[in-house]
Coordinates of C-alpha atoms (C1' of nucleotides) in Angstrom, one line a residue:
Chain A
X14 CA 111.7 138.7 125.6
X15 CA 111.5 135.5 128.7
X16 CA 110.8 136.0 132.1
X17 CA 113.7 134.4 134.2
X18 CA 111.9 131.2 134.8
X19 CA 110.8 130.7 131.4
X20 CA 114.4 131.3 130.0
X21 CA 116.0 128.6 132.8
X22 CA 113.3 125.9 131.6
X23 CA 114.8 127.0 127.8
X24 CA 118.4 126.6 128.6
X25 CA 117.7 123.6 131.5
X26 CA 119.3 126.2 134.5
X27 CA 117.3 127.7 137.4
X28 CA 116.4 131.0 138.3
X29 CA 119.0 130.8 140.9
X30 CA 121.7 130.3 138.0
X31 CA 120.8 132.8 136.1
X32 CA 120.7 135.3 139.0
X33 CA 123.9 134.0 140.1
X34 CA 125.3 134.5 136.4
X35 CA 123.8 138.5 136.6
X36 CA 125.6 138.7 139.9
X37 CA 129.0 137.6 138.8
X38 CA 128.3 139.8 135.9
X39 CA 128.5 136.6 133.5
X40 CA 125.5 137.3 131.7
X41 CA 123.1 140.0 131.9
X42 CA 119.7 139.9 131.5
X43 CA 119.3 142.3 128.1
X44 CA 116.4 144.5 129.7
X45 CA 115.6 145.2 133.4
X46 CA 112.1 146.5 134.7
X47 CA 113.4 149.7 136.9
X48 CA 109.7 149.8 138.7
X49 CA 110.0 146.2 139.8
X50 CA 113.4 144.4 139.2
X51 CA 112.1 141.6 137.0
X52 CA 115.2 140.1 134.9
X53 CA 114.1 139.8 130.9
X54 CA 116.3 137.8 128.6
X55 CA 116.1 137.3 125.4
X56 CA 116.7 133.9 123.1
X57 CA 119.9 135.9 121.5
X58 CA 121.6 135.2 124.8
X59 CA 120.7 131.8 124.6
X60 CA 124.4 131.0 122.8
X61 CA 126.4 132.6 125.8
X62 CA 124.5 130.7 128.1
X63 CA 125.6 127.6 126.3
X64 CA 129.0 128.4 126.1
X65 CA 128.5 128.9 129.8
X66 CA 127.7 126.0 130.7
X67 CA 129.9 123.9 128.4
X68 CA 132.8 125.7 129.9
X69 CA 131.3 124.4 133.1
X70 CA 130.8 121.3 132.2
X71 CA 134.9 121.1 131.3
X72 CA 135.8 122.2 134.9
X73 CA 136.2 125.8 134.4
X74 CA 135.2 127.6 137.8
X75 CA 133.2 130.7 137.0
X76 CA 135.4 133.0 137.6
X77 CA 137.8 131.4 134.7
X78 CA 134.5 131.4 132.2
X79 CA 133.8 134.9 133.1
X80 CA 137.8 135.8 132.2
X81 CA 137.4 133.7 128.9
X82 CA 134.0 135.4 128.0
X83 CA 135.4 139.2 129.4
X84 CA 138.3 139.0 126.1
X85 CA 136.8 139.1 122.5
X86 CA 137.1 135.6 122.3
X87 CA 141.0 135.2 122.1
X88 CA 141.5 131.6 120.5
X89 CA 145.2 131.5 122.2
X90 CA 144.1 132.4 125.5
X91 CA 141.2 129.4 125.2
X92 CA 143.8 126.8 123.8
X93 CA 146.1 127.7 126.5
X94 CA 142.9 127.6 129.4
X95 CA 142.5 123.6 127.9
X96 CA 145.4 122.8 128.0
X97 CA 146.4 123.5 131.5
X98 CA 142.8 122.0 132.2
X99 CA 143.8 119.1 130.4
X100 CA 146.3 118.4 133.0
X101 CA 144.6 119.2 136.0
X102 CA 141.9 117.2 135.1
X103 CA 144.9 114.4 134.0
X104 CA 146.1 115.0 137.9
X105 CA 142.8 114.8 139.5
X106 CA 141.6 111.6 137.4
X107 CA 144.8 109.9 138.5
X108 CA 143.9 110.7 142.6
X109 CA 140.9 109.4 142.3
X110 CA 141.8 106.3 140.4
X111 CA 144.2 105.3 143.5
X112 CA 141.4 106.5 145.9
X113 CA 139.5 103.9 144.3
X114 CA 142.3 101.7 144.1
X115 CA 142.9 101.9 147.9
X116 CA 139.1 101.1 148.9
X117 CA 139.1 98.4 146.4
X118 CA 142.5 97.1 148.1
X119 CA 140.9 98.0 151.7
X120 CA 137.7 96.2 150.8
X121 CA 139.8 92.8 149.9
X122 CA 141.6 93.0 152.9
X123 CA 138.7 93.2 155.1
X124 CA 136.7 90.3 153.2
X125 CA 139.7 87.8 153.7
X126 CA 140.7 88.5 157.1
X127 CA 138.7 90.9 159.0
X128 CA 140.1 94.7 159.9
X129 CA 143.8 94.0 161.2
X130 CA 143.6 97.2 163.1
X131 CA 146.3 98.5 160.7
X132 CA 146.2 101.7 158.7
X133 CA 148.6 102.2 156.1
X134 CA 149.4 105.8 154.6
X135 CA 151.0 106.9 151.9
X136 CA 152.8 110.2 152.3
X137 CA 156.0 112.2 151.4
X138 CA 158.8 112.7 153.8
X139 CA 161.4 115.5 153.9
X140 CA 164.7 115.0 154.2
X141 CA 165.8 114.5 157.9
X142 CA 169.9 115.0 159.5
X143 CA 170.9 112.0 161.4
X144 CA 173.2 110.5 163.9
X145 CA 173.5 106.9 163.5
X146 CA 175.8 104.1 165.0
X147 CA 175.4 101.1 162.3
X148 CA 175.3 97.0 163.6
X149 CA 175.5 93.9 162.8
X150 CA 172.3 92.3 162.8
X151 CA 172.7 89.8 165.3
X152 CA 170.3 88.7 168.2
X153 CA 172.4 90.0 171.1
X154 CA 172.4 94.0 170.1
X155 CA 171.5 96.3 172.6
X156 CA 169.6 98.9 171.0
X157 CA 168.9 100.7 174.1
X158 CA 172.6 101.2 174.9
X159 CA 173.0 102.3 171.5
X160 CA 170.4 105.0 171.6
X161 CA 171.5 106.2 175.2
X162 CA 175.4 107.2 173.8
X163 CA 173.4 108.7 170.6
X164 CA 171.2 111.0 172.9
X165 CA 174.9 111.6 175.0
X166 CA 176.6 113.2 172.4
X167 CA 173.5 114.6 171.2
X168 CA 173.1 116.5 174.3
X169 CA 176.7 117.5 174.7
X170 CA 176.4 119.6 171.3
X171 CA 172.7 120.3 171.8
X172 CA 172.1 119.6 168.3
X173 CA 168.9 117.3 169.5
X174 CA 166.3 117.6 166.5
X175 CA 162.4 117.5 167.9
X176 CA 161.6 114.0 166.5
X177 CA 161.7 110.6 167.2
X178 CA 164.4 108.3 166.9
X179 CA 164.4 105.1 164.6
X180 CA 166.5 102.2 163.2
X181 CA 166.7 101.5 159.5
X182 CA 167.2 98.2 158.1
X183 CA 169.9 97.7 155.8
X184 CA 169.1 94.3 154.7
X185 CA 171.9 94.1 152.0
X186 CA 174.7 94.1 154.5
X187 CA 172.6 93.0 157.3
X188 CA 173.2 95.7 159.2
X189 CA 171.1 97.7 161.5
X190 CA 171.6 101.4 162.0
X191 CA 170.1 103.3 165.0
X192 CA 169.8 106.9 164.6
X193 CA 168.5 110.0 166.2
X194 CA 167.7 113.8 164.0
X195 CA 170.1 116.7 164.2
X196 CA 169.2 119.8 164.2
X197 CA 172.7 120.8 162.6
X198 CA 176.2 118.9 161.9
X199 CA 178.1 117.9 164.7
X200 CA 181.5 116.8 165.0
X201 CA 182.4 113.3 163.7
X202 CA 183.2 110.8 166.4
X203 CA 184.6 107.2 166.4
X204 CA 181.9 105.0 165.7
X205 CA 179.2 107.1 164.6
X206 CA 178.2 109.0 161.6
X207 CA 176.3 112.0 160.7
X208 CA 174.4 111.3 157.9
X209 CA 171.3 113.0 155.9
X210 CA 168.3 110.6 156.0
X211 CA 166.9 111.4 152.5
X212 CA 163.5 112.7 151.1
X213 CA 161.0 110.2 149.5
X214 CA 158.2 111.0 147.5
X215 CA 156.1 108.0 148.8
X216 CA 156.9 106.5 152.4
X217 CA 153.8 103.5 153.1
X218 CA 153.6 103.8 156.9
X219 CA 151.9 101.9 159.7
X220 CA 151.3 102.4 163.1
X221 CA 151.5 99.5 165.7
X222 CA 150.7 100.5 169.7
X223 CA 152.2 98.1 172.2
X224 CA 155.0 95.7 172.8
X225 CA 157.5 94.9 170.0
X226 CA 156.8 91.2 169.9
X227 CA 153.8 91.8 167.7
X228 CA 155.3 94.1 165.2
X229 CA 155.7 91.6 162.7
X230 CA 151.8 91.6 162.4
X231 CA 152.1 95.1 161.0
X232 CA 155.5 94.7 158.8
X233 CA 153.4 91.9 157.3
X234 CA 150.0 94.4 156.8
X235 CA 152.4 97.1 155.6
X236 CA 154.2 94.7 153.0
X237 CA 150.6 92.9 152.1
X238 CA 149.3 96.7 151.2
X239 CA 152.4 97.7 149.1
X240 CA 151.7 94.8 147.3
X241 CA 147.7 95.3 147.2
X242 CA 148.1 99.0 145.8
X243 CA 150.7 97.8 143.3
X244 CA 153.4 99.4 144.9
X245 CA 157.2 98.2 145.1
X246 CA 159.9 98.7 147.7
X247 CA 162.4 101.1 146.4
X248 CA 164.3 102.0 150.4
X249 CA 165.4 100.1 153.3
X250 CA 162.6 99.2 156.3
X251 CA 162.4 102.0 158.9
X252 CA 161.1 101.8 162.4
X253 CA 160.4 105.0 164.2
X254 CA 159.9 105.0 167.9
X255 CA 156.8 107.7 168.4
X256 CA 156.8 106.3 172.1
X257 CA 159.3 103.8 173.7
X258 CA 160.7 102.7 176.8
X259 CA 163.8 103.0 178.6
X260 CA 165.4 101.5 181.8
X261 CA 168.0 104.2 182.0
X262 CA 167.7 107.8 182.7
X263 CA 168.3 109.4 179.4
X264 CA 168.3 112.7 177.9
X265 CA 164.9 112.7 175.4
X266 CA 162.4 115.7 173.8
X267 CA 159.6 115.5 176.1
X268 CA 156.6 113.3 175.3
X269 CA 158.7 110.6 173.9
X270 CA 159.1 108.2 177.2
X271 CA 156.7 105.7 177.6
X272 CA 155.9 103.9 181.2
X273 CA 154.8 100.7 180.4
X274 CA 154.8 98.3 177.3
X275 CA 151.5 98.7 176.3
X276 CA 151.9 102.6 175.7
X277 CA 154.9 101.7 173.4
X278 CA 153.9 103.4 169.7
X279 CA 156.0 102.3 166.7
X280 CA 155.6 103.8 163.3
X281 CA 157.2 101.5 160.6
X282 CA 158.2 103.2 157.1
X283 CA 159.1 101.7 153.7
X284 CA 159.8 104.0 150.5
X285 CA 157.9 102.8 147.7
X286 CA 157.3 103.7 144.1
X287 CA 154.4 102.7 141.7
X288 CA 154.8 99.5 139.9
X289 CA 155.5 95.9 140.2
X290 CA 158.9 95.9 138.4
Chain B
X22 CA 152.0 114.2 175.9
X23 CA 152.0 116.4 173.1
X24 CA 151.2 120.1 172.7
X25 CA 149.2 120.5 169.4
X26 CA 151.8 121.5 167.1
X27 CA 154.1 119.2 168.3
X28 CA 151.5 116.5 167.6
X29 CA 150.5 117.6 164.6
X30 CA 154.0 117.7 163.3
X31 CA 154.0 114.0 164.2
X32 CA 151.1 113.1 162.4
X33 CA 152.0 115.4 159.3
X34 CA 148.7 117.0 160.1
X35 CA 148.4 120.7 161.2
X36 CA 146.8 122.2 164.4
X37 CA 144.0 123.9 162.8
X38 CA 143.2 120.1 161.5
X39 CA 143.4 118.7 165.2
X40 CA 140.7 121.3 166.3
X41 CA 138.9 120.8 163.7
X42 CA 138.6 117.2 164.9
X43 CA 138.2 117.7 168.2
X44 CA 135.3 120.0 167.8
X45 CA 133.2 117.2 165.5
X46 CA 134.0 114.8 168.1
X47 CA 136.1 113.4 165.9
X48 CA 139.3 113.2 168.1
X49 CA 139.5 114.4 171.4
X50 CA 142.8 115.5 173.1
X51 CA 143.1 112.9 175.7
X52 CA 143.6 116.0 178.3
X53 CA 142.8 119.6 178.5
X54 CA 144.1 121.5 180.6
X55 CA 141.4 123.7 182.5
X56 CA 143.2 127.1 183.3
X57 CA 145.2 127.8 179.6
X58 CA 142.7 125.6 177.7
X59 CA 145.7 124.0 175.8
X60 CA 145.0 120.8 174.3
X61 CA 147.4 117.9 175.0
X62 CA 147.6 114.7 172.9
X63 CA 149.4 111.2 173.1
X64 CA 151.0 109.1 170.9
X65 CA 148.6 106.3 171.9
X66 CA 146.1 108.7 169.7
X67 CA 148.0 108.3 166.7
X68 CA 146.3 105.3 165.2
X69 CA 143.0 106.6 165.6
X70 CA 144.3 109.4 163.9
X71 CA 145.7 107.1 161.1
X72 CA 142.3 105.8 160.7
X73 CA 140.4 109.0 160.2
X74 CA 143.4 110.2 157.6
X75 CA 143.3 106.8 156.0
X76 CA 139.1 107.1 155.6
X77 CA 139.4 110.2 154.3
X78 CA 142.1 109.3 151.7
X79 CA 139.6 106.9 150.5
X80 CA 137.3 109.8 150.4
X81 CA 134.7 109.5 153.0
X82 CA 133.9 113.1 154.2
X83 CA 134.6 113.5 158.3
X84 CA 130.8 113.1 159.1
X85 CA 130.5 109.7 157.8
X86 CA 134.0 108.7 159.5
X87 CA 132.2 110.3 163.1
X88 CA 129.9 107.0 162.0
X89 CA 132.0 105.0 161.3
X90 CA 134.4 105.4 165.2
X91 CA 131.3 105.6 166.7
X92 CA 130.1 102.6 166.1
X93 CA 132.1 99.8 168.1
X94 CA 134.2 99.0 164.9
X95 CA 131.8 96.5 163.2
X96 CA 133.2 95.1 160.1
X97 CA 129.8 94.4 158.1
X98 CA 129.0 98.5 158.8
X99 CA 132.7 99.2 157.6
X100 CA 131.9 96.6 154.6
X101 CA 128.6 98.5 153.6
X102 CA 130.3 102.1 153.3
X103 CA 133.5 101.2 151.8
X104 CA 131.0 99.2 148.8
X105 CA 129.0 102.4 148.7
X106 CA 131.8 104.2 148.6
X107 CA 133.5 102.3 145.4
X108 CA 130.2 102.9 143.4
X109 CA 130.2 106.5 144.3
X110 CA 133.9 106.8 143.1
X111 CA 133.2 104.6 140.0
X112 CA 130.4 107.0 139.2
X113 CA 132.8 110.0 139.6
X114 CA 135.6 108.8 138.1
X115 CA 133.3 108.3 134.7
X116 CA 132.2 111.9 135.0
X117 CA 135.6 113.3 135.0
X118 CA 137.0 110.9 132.2
X119 CA 134.1 112.4 130.3
X120 CA 134.8 115.9 131.2
X121 CA 138.6 114.9 130.0
X122 CA 137.7 113.7 126.7
X123 CA 135.2 116.5 126.5
X124 CA 138.4 119.2 127.0
X125 CA 140.6 116.7 124.6
X126 CA 137.8 116.8 122.0
X127 CA 137.2 120.6 122.2
X128 CA 140.8 121.5 122.0
X129 CA 141.5 119.2 118.8
X130 CA 138.6 121.3 117.0
X131 CA 140.2 124.5 118.2
X132 CA 143.6 123.3 116.9
X133 CA 142.6 122.1 113.4
X134 CA 139.5 124.8 112.9
X135 CA 139.6 127.2 115.1
X136 CA 136.7 128.1 117.3
X137 CA 133.5 128.0 115.4
X138 CA 131.1 129.7 118.1
X139 CA 129.1 126.5 118.5
X140 CA 128.9 124.7 121.9
X141 CA 127.5 121.5 121.8
X142 CA 126.2 120.0 125.0
X143 CA 124.8 116.8 126.3
X144 CA 121.7 116.9 128.2
X145 CA 118.5 114.5 129.0
X146 CA 115.6 115.4 127.5
X147 CA 111.9 114.3 129.3
X148 CA 108.6 113.0 126.6
X149 CA 106.6 115.7 125.6
X150 CA 103.4 115.3 124.4
X151 CA 103.0 116.8 120.7
X152 CA 100.7 118.0 117.9
X153 CA 102.4 117.1 114.5
X154 CA 102.3 116.5 110.9
X155 CA 104.1 114.2 108.1
X156 CA 105.5 116.0 105.1
X157 CA 107.3 114.4 102.3
X158 CA 111.0 116.2 102.5
X159 CA 110.8 118.0 99.1
X160 CA 112.1 121.4 98.2
X161 CA 108.8 123.4 98.0
X162 CA 107.3 122.1 101.6
X163 CA 105.9 125.0 103.6
X164 CA 106.4 124.8 107.0
X165 CA 104.9 128.0 108.0
X166 CA 101.5 127.1 106.7
X167 CA 102.2 123.8 108.1
X168 CA 102.6 125.4 111.8
X169 CA 100.3 128.3 111.3
X170 CA 97.8 125.4 111.0
X171 CA 98.7 123.2 114.0
X172 CA 98.9 126.4 116.1
X173 CA 95.4 127.2 115.2
X174 CA 94.0 123.5 116.5
X175 CA 96.1 123.8 119.5
X176 CA 94.9 127.1 119.9
X177 CA 91.2 126.0 119.5
X178 CA 91.4 123.3 122.4
X179 CA 93.8 125.9 124.2
X180 CA 96.0 122.7 124.7
X181 CA 99.2 124.6 124.0
X182 CA 102.3 124.2 125.9
X183 CA 104.7 126.7 126.8
X184 CA 107.7 125.2 124.5
X185 CA 109.2 125.7 121.4
X186 CA 107.8 124.4 118.0
X187 CA 110.4 121.9 116.1
X188 CA 110.7 119.5 113.1
X189 CA 111.7 116.1 113.2
X190 CA 113.8 114.6 110.1
X191 CA 112.6 111.0 109.6
X192 CA 115.5 110.2 107.6
X193 CA 114.6 106.8 107.2
X194 CA 111.2 107.7 105.6
X195 CA 112.4 110.9 103.9
X196 CA 109.8 112.9 105.9
X197 CA 110.1 115.5 107.6
X198 CA 107.7 116.2 110.7
X199 CA 106.6 119.7 112.1
X200 CA 105.7 119.6 114.9
X201 CA 104.1 121.9 118.1
X202 CA 104.1 120.9 122.4
X203 CA 101.0 120.4 123.9
X204 CA 99.8 120.4 127.3
X205 CA 97.3 117.6 127.2
X206 CA 95.7 114.9 124.5
X207 CA 93.2 116.5 121.8
X208 CA 90.8 114.6 119.9
X209 CA 92.3 113.4 116.2
X210 CA 91.9 115.6 113.1
X211 CA 92.6 115.1 109.5
X212 CA 96.3 115.0 108.6
X213 CA 97.6 115.6 112.0
X214 CA 98.8 112.8 115.0
X215 CA 98.9 113.9 118.5
X216 CA 102.1 111.7 119.6
X217 CA 104.7 111.9 122.2
X218 CA 108.0 112.4 121.6
X219 CA 110.1 110.3 124.0
X220 CA 112.1 110.7 127.0
X221 CA 115.8 110.3 126.0
X222 CA 118.9 110.3 128.4
X223 CA 121.8 111.5 126.1
X224 CA 120.5 114.8 123.5
X225 CA 123.3 116.2 121.9
X226 CA 122.1 119.6 121.5
X227 CA 123.8 123.0 119.6
X228 CA 122.5 126.4 119.1
X229 CA 122.5 128.4 116.1
X230 CA 121.5 132.1 115.5
X231 CA 120.5 133.9 112.5
X232 CA 119.5 132.8 108.9
X233 CA 118.5 129.2 108.1
X234 CA 121.4 129.4 105.3
X235 CA 123.8 128.8 107.8
X236 CA 121.9 126.0 109.5
X237 CA 124.0 123.0 107.8
X238 CA 127.1 124.5 109.6
X239 CA 125.9 124.0 112.9
X240 CA 124.6 120.4 112.0
X241 CA 128.1 119.9 110.7
X242 CA 129.4 121.1 114.1
X243 CA 127.1 118.7 115.9
X244 CA 128.0 115.5 114.1
X245 CA 131.8 116.1 114.2
X246 CA 131.5 116.7 117.7
X247 CA 129.6 113.6 118.3
X248 CA 132.2 111.6 116.2
X249 CA 135.3 113.2 118.2
X250 CA 133.2 112.6 122.0
X251 CA 132.8 108.8 120.9
X252 CA 128.9 108.7 120.6
X253 CA 126.8 107.7 117.7
X254 CA 123.0 109.0 116.7
X255 CA 120.6 106.5 118.4
X256 CA 117.3 109.1 116.7
X257 CA 116.7 111.2 114.4
X258 CA 117.9 115.2 114.0
X259 CA 115.7 117.4 115.4
X260 CA 115.8 121.2 114.6
X261 CA 114.0 123.3 117.5
X262 CA 112.7 126.9 116.6
X263 CA 113.4 128.7 119.9
X264 CA 112.8 132.2 118.3
X265 CA 111.5 132.0 114.7
X266 CA 109.5 134.5 112.3
X267 CA 106.1 134.3 110.8
X268 CA 105.0 136.2 108.0
X269 CA 101.6 135.6 109.4
X270 CA 99.6 136.6 112.1
X271 CA 99.7 133.3 114.3
X272 CA 99.2 132.4 117.8
X273 CA 102.1 131.4 119.7
X274 CA 103.2 132.1 123.2
X275 CA 104.7 135.3 124.3
X276 CA 108.8 135.3 123.3
X277 CA 109.8 133.0 120.3
X278 CA 108.7 135.3 117.6
X279 CA 111.5 137.3 116.2
X280 CA 111.3 140.6 114.0
X281 CA 114.6 140.0 111.8
X282 CA 116.3 136.9 110.3
X283 CA 119.5 137.7 112.8
X284 CA 117.4 137.2 115.5
X285 CA 116.6 133.5 114.5
X286 CA 117.4 131.2 117.2
X287 CA 117.3 127.3 116.2
X288 CA 118.5 124.2 118.5
X289 CA 119.8 121.1 117.0
X290 CA 119.0 117.9 118.7
X291 CA 120.3 114.6 118.4
X292 CA 119.6 111.7 120.8
X293 CA 123.0 109.9 121.1
X294 CA 124.8 107.3 123.2
X295 CA 127.9 106.0 123.8
X296 CA 130.4 103.7 121.8
X297 CA 131.2 103.5 118.1
X298 CA 129.1 100.5 117.2
Chain C
dT26 C1' 91.2 140.4 145.1
dT27 C1' 93.8 136.1 144.7
dG28 C1' 97.4 132.9 143.1
dC29 C1' 101.5 133.2 140.6
dT30 C1' 106.2 134.6 139.9
dC31 C1' 109.3 137.8 141.0
dC32 C1' 112.3 140.2 144.2
dT33 C1' 116.3 140.7 148.0
dC34 C1' 118.8 139.3 151.5
dA35 C1' 120.8 135.4 154.0
dC36 C1' 122.1 131.3 156.0
dG37 C1' 124.0 126.4 155.0
dT38 C1' 127.2 123.4 152.5
dC39 C1' 132.9 121.0 153.4
dA40 C1' 137.0 120.9 155.8
dC41 C1' 139.7 123.5 156.7
dG42 C1' 143.3 128.2 155.7
dT43 C1' 144.2 132.5 157.4
dG44 C1' 144.1 136.5 160.1
dA45 C1' 142.6 139.0 164.7
dG46 C1' 142.9 139.8 168.9
dG47 C1' 143.9 138.4 173.7
dT48 C1' 146.6 135.2 177.2
dG49 C1' 149.4 131.4 179.1
dG50 C1' 154.5 129.2 179.9
dC51 C1' 159.4 128.6 179.7
Chain D
dT11 C1' 160.1 140.6 180.6
dT12 C1' 159.9 139.2 176.1
dG13 C1' 159.2 135.8 172.0
dC14 C1' 156.7 131.4 171.3
dT15 C1' 152.8 128.9 171.5
dC16 C1' 148.2 128.7 172.4
dC17 C1' 143.5 130.2 173.0
dT18 C1' 138.6 131.1 170.5
dC19 C1' 135.9 133.6 167.5
dA20 C1' 135.2 134.6 162.3
dC21 C1' 135.3 135.5 157.7
dG22 C1' 136.8 133.1 153.4
dT23 C1' 136.4 129.7 150.1
dC24 C1' 132.7 127.4 145.4
dA25 C1' 128.2 127.3 142.5
dC26 C1' 124.4 127.7 144.1
dG27 C1' 119.9 125.4 147.0
dT28 C1' 116.8 126.6 149.8
dG29 C1' 113.6 129.2 152.7
dA30 C1' 112.1 134.2 154.4
dG31 C1' 109.6 137.9 154.0
dG32 C1' 108.0 141.3 151.1
dT33 C1' 105.7 142.6 146.4
dG34 C1' 104.7 143.2 140.9
dG35 C1' 101.5 141.5 137.1
dC36 C1' 97.6 139.2 135.2

DNA sequence: TTGCTCCTCACGTCACGTGAGGTGGC
DNA sequence: TTGCTCCTCACGTCACGTGAGGTGGC
């Protein structure tokens, strides 16, 4: 019989850990002095403790270990648990590797050109019903008037969703599509289409503040990030107007309008996937 | 200006997170209504929030992020921080990979032969001063008498340390070394040596309970584990008697003596290193 | 009797999620 | 006035480390 710290030393644990395992019912002392409350352990308990520590090394929680030890050592239960754990660990590992490569890519960028002030984030995106109009990509396109018309139509049906307007750059057809989010389907009208912006599992996003003349810098930063982090584009570039100006009085949800060009906020989005191919 | 949940939706965060960042001073709302306490955010705060989220994705804690944001965007500080983070993440990644391969090896063993009941753990070991005697590895060696003599000598000098006795198998010289731990150096005597069992950074250990006739099973399990997990031996095998029997009355620290052979507890230890070469 | 070890609370860790209970805004 | 959103606590998470304050054992 060993006192708690002696036993802890033998098993390279700590008295606190042993008390914790006692409390959780994972490993009860083989004897407890009724008057002093002293815990006494026997070497016969070492194998159990070793199992606990081994499972812990494999990333199991004490709760999971307790479940395994409670059952009379069922091999199939153990197999299942460990198989599930492998999947967990693989997922986790992948996440960590992406973290690491993200930090490395960032360091690379910092060393080469200093901090450009653009943060690129990757996130999934849900599908969204939109009302849009396609325009040819010329220098004279009047996005303002287009958005005004779209907003007026949405307002008439009270179908405007609380989300910012955007344009999609369809490079293949050399078209620009201006669109605003809808809460529900509305009847077709001439020149406009109701469509669903599809859900994407990975969208690389960057936020640009200020006038549109500096937007190309943000685009460059976004494309560089995509390249440096081993992704490739799998969709069209989108410009989302989180805060925009308007010269005409227009019906948009509260909060989206900016009064000066320095208050403009635009998000560039690009659907991407892993791999260079 | 956006209300908190509107702003949360725009930035794919949650109201709770924004309140948390406010509390930590990471991102204060640009306006707080004095009467209602309502927080209001502007799109101009989105870039800051993006930075916070990006740093978080890279594994920085909110505290570290706060430090970075507090300084006027010092590039060198950022560089240092990220370089340190790369080291952290690499270490962490390595640990996870070892966890994963440990679980896989365990699964492999389970599938092939069921659970043998042996838990192998890897741990570092500190150096320990020992009193030992080397014996030829023959069938008639009397370890009991050898340990009795060692214990008597240590007891005479009151130098016995609280740790179990062990034997080291010196395969190269075909010798067995019986040894007990000492608290301090004692004078040499004939036939015995005081020596230091060196510190090891990685020792694979397995605990066996019961009679010594089944010890080879434990040895097999240990060697299989070492092989399956991609390690190789870099030292001699040791048998540590955590609980042992004695036919003669002998002076050993409390708790080490077993009364029946089923109470015997023995740990096998093998110093190892990564790599098959 | 003096140290040493043990005991039982109980806080702190990290970044929030999740109610509870109450009030402002349209 | 009724929902809806907001507010401020405050607990819970996970596996202990780390005192605080007090008592048994050699």
